[in-house]
Amino acid sequence: MSAVDVVIMAAGKGTRMKSKLPKVLHRLAGRALLGHVVDTAAGLKPRQVVVITGHGAAEVEPALTQMVGDAAAFKLDFARQEPQLGTGHAVQQALPALADDGTVVVLSGDVPLTQLDTLQALIKSSGGDKLALLTLALPDPTGYGRIVRGADDAVQAIVEHKDATEAQRAIGEIYSGIMAVPAKLLRNWLGRVDNKNAQGEYYLTDIVKLAVADGVRVVGHKITDEVQVAGVNSPVQLAELERAYQRRQAHRLMEQGVRLADPARFDLRGTLQCGQDVAIDVNCVFEGTVSLGEGVKIGANCVIANASIAAGAVIHPFTHIDGEKAGVTVGAGALIGPFARLRPGARLGAEVHIGNFVEVKNSTLADGAKANHLAYLGDATVGERVNYGAGSITANYDGANKHRTVIEADVHIGSNCVLVAPITIGAGGTVGGGSTLTKSTAPGALSIGRARQASIPNWSRPKKAAK
Ligand code: UD1
Ligand code: CA
């Protein structure tokens, strides 16, 4: 097999998206359309990927460079196409970057769900000496280029809808926009395409006629899965493809044994690893990298990003977890929510309980610690079995710097306390409700930092003056 080079066309305007954002940067399952295409292309282990940019190039190029990162095993190149004179003209812009000894795979930046095995089969059909086209039969082929086949089933031409005769328009088999072709032949043919057609464009699809004229065989590699060649031209099509993609992911998880209450109300924008007997209720969104241990239960309406949740933990409804870069870890058997918020760097041990309207950020809670109601733990180290009262907060920010709060094992913090960091509450200590503490406390001490209660006996309330 010859080496593979990939060309991705992404210079078009995407007028029907009616958006300021270039079309190929719109997201499907949390990743830019163009990112999906490049990810699939990377699976072909290409030498290089050349992206044809035009409309929005100044935004598209840096965005893609960042998405691909430095670790990519291929060379990422951009070729600007200005003005956009058609798909043939687009691929012409890549020719200077392409070596003659490879097979070129042409993809579109707005066709995100083509599968790797489909492209591999297409490359095989090309076989180093043939032009291979990915095709599909559609019930309504309106608008697409039609595949005209000869008596021997070999492809004779692609005729664009606008150039087609009535008889040709009756053909249901269409060109997907994806091809595999030996680079040397591609270069020769692209030098010969003209723009004498209904749209006055240089058509990439015209190379089929040239191949036939040169006696090179053109293979139509036909698939039946529409989603793989579906392009995104409008918000409606984007939403349809998103759902198709999510349905597939949901089914894959259910086949692994994950119980989704409703696969139509499940969204995964990243990767999700699940142990046995995981159950996920409706309307949950998973982002980034998430892992759920054996028997984890996720209640309805949770958003969970970049987190690792250990076996047996229960995440009650309406919980928001986002580990961002630092991640969040939830220990085995922990109970979280409803309405809890876990932020980057939350590290919760086994059997930790985090209740409603509790926010945890950059804090470690050891096994069995509990914060059950309306509380904030930021930049804190919390020992085993600590009970952290309702309405209590760590005052971790002095307006310039963040400071740590250390709450040692078996401490009981009453309700509505303010722990002004840096501060350490010694092991086994107790903090009276309503206290504001600014100084560290000794192990075992009861600390109270509030105005002493005064009670005046038999107090008569002021009365309204008589009129
Ligand atoms: C193209 C095919 C058609 C096929 C259809 C599948 C041609 C002439 N026709 O038609 O046979 O059925 O795709 O969707 O190729 N682009 C550029 N520069 C340009 C023009 C287009 O980069 O000058 C890019 C677009 O951004 C897009 C892709 O090429 O990603 C396809 O262009 P589009 O205008 O959608 O082609 P179609 O007319 O749909
Ligand atoms: Ca199109």
Tab-separated table of C-alpha atoms and ligand atoms in Angstrom, residues 8-14 23-24 52-54 81 83-90 107-111 143-146 158-161 174-178 199 201-206 229 231 233, ligand 1:
chain	number	residue	atom	x	y	z
A	8	ILE	CA	-9.828	18.327	3.639
A	9	MET	CA	-11.913	20.946	1.874
A	10	ALA	CA	-13.042	23.637	4.277
A	11	ALA	CA	-13.026	26.907	2.351
A	12	GLY	CA	-16.750	27.225	1.716
A	13	LYS	CA	-18.874	29.886	3.340
A	14	GLY	CA	-21.603	27.907	5.060
A	23	LYS	CA	-19.236	26.414	9.604
A	24	VAL	CA	-16.495	23.838	10.187
A	52	ILE	CA	-8.055	23.968	2.331
A	53	THR	CA	-9.226	27.138	4.025
A	54	GLY	CA	-10.844	30.314	2.693
A	81	GLN	CA	-8.113	29.114	-1.482
A	83	PRO	CA	-11.383	33.167	-4.137
A	84	GLN	CA	-13.330	29.895	-4.006
A	85	LEU	CA	-13.758	28.718	-7.582
A	86	GLY	CA	-15.061	25.213	-6.903
A	87	THR	CA	-13.984	21.899	-5.420
A	88	GLY	CA	-11.494	21.167	-8.228
A	89	HIS	CA	-9.889	24.541	-7.650
A	90	ALA	CA	-9.870	23.806	-3.913
A	107	LEU	CA	-12.664	14.755	2.616
A	108	SER	CA	-14.996	17.642	3.443
A	109	GLY	CA	-14.685	19.601	6.654
A	110	ASP	CA	-18.464	19.620	7.052
A	111	VAL	CA	-18.976	15.837	6.802
A	143	GLY	CA	-28.777	18.587	-5.311
A	144	TYR	CA	-26.079	15.910	-5.360
A	145	GLY	CA	-23.718	14.806	-8.105
A	146	ARG	CA	-25.095	11.644	-9.779
A	158	ILE	CA	-20.275	12.280	-12.051
A	159	VAL	CA	-22.845	14.761	-13.288
A	160	GLU	CA	-23.719	17.633	-10.979
A	161	HIS	CA	-27.435	18.115	-10.350
A	174	ILE	CA	-24.884	9.980	-5.569
A	175	TYR	CA	-21.281	10.999	-4.984
A	176	SER	CA	-20.600	11.584	-1.299
A	177	GLY	CA	-17.841	14.131	-1.848
A	178	ILE	CA	-15.233	11.639	-0.615
A	199	GLN	CA	-22.120	26.947	-12.144
A	201	GLU	CA	-16.886	26.322	-11.260
A	202	TYR	CA	-13.888	24.029	-11.456
A	203	TYR	CA	-15.437	20.707	-10.426
A	204	LEU	CA	-13.315	18.076	-8.712
A	205	THR	CA	-15.896	15.597	-9.970
A	206	ASP	CA	-14.838	16.263	-13.581
A	229	VAL	CA	-21.714	10.999	4.323
A	231	GLY	CA	-22.972	17.054	5.466
A	233	ASN	CA	-25.266	22.949	5.944
B	1	UD1	C1	-20.086	18.386	-4.022
B	1	UD1	C2	-19.876	17.514	-5.255
B	1	UD1	C3	-21.108	16.665	-5.487
B	1	UD1	C4	-21.426	15.843	-4.260
B	1	UD1	C5	-21.555	16.733	-3.039
B	1	UD1	C6	-21.652	15.896	-1.794
B	1	UD1	C7	-18.450	18.841	-6.694
B	1	UD1	C8	-18.383	19.672	-7.926
B	1	UD1	N1	-19.650	18.354	-6.388
B	1	UD1	O1	-21.146	19.259	-4.333
B	1	UD1	O2	-20.912	15.796	-6.600
B	1	UD1	O3	-22.627	15.102	-4.454
B	1	UD1	O4	-20.375	17.565	-2.891
B	1	UD1	O5	-21.927	16.713	-0.687
B	1	UD1	O6	-17.453	18.595	-6.081
B	1	UD1	N2	-15.327	23.890	-1.040
B	1	UD1	C9	-14.130	24.556	-1.024
B	1	UD1	N3	-13.853	25.428	-2.010
B	1	UD1	C10	-14.702	25.654	-3.040
B	1	UD1	C11	-15.936	24.971	-3.067
B	1	UD1	C12	-16.206	24.092	-2.048
B	1	UD1	O7	-13.319	24.371	-0.127
B	1	UD1	O8	-14.372	26.457	-3.911
B	1	UD1	C13	-15.619	22.942	0.039
B	1	UD1	C14	-16.845	23.296	0.828
B	1	UD1	O9	-16.495	24.098	1.936
B	1	UD1	C15	-17.340	21.932	1.261
B	1	UD1	C16	-16.908	21.023	0.127
B	1	UD1	O10	-15.879	21.706	-0.544
B	1	UD1	O11	-16.696	21.499	2.436
B	1	UD1	C17	-18.031	20.677	-0.827
B	1	UD1	O12	-18.503	21.876	-1.397
B	1	UD1	P1	-20.026	22.113	-1.723
B	1	UD1	O13	-20.213	23.458	-2.270
B	1	UD1	O14	-20.852	21.710	-0.570
B	1	UD1	O15	-20.202	21.059	-2.902
B	1	UD1	P2	-21.555	20.601	-3.518
B	1	UD1	O16	-22.010	21.576	-4.491
B	1	UD1	O17	-22.482	20.216	-2.434
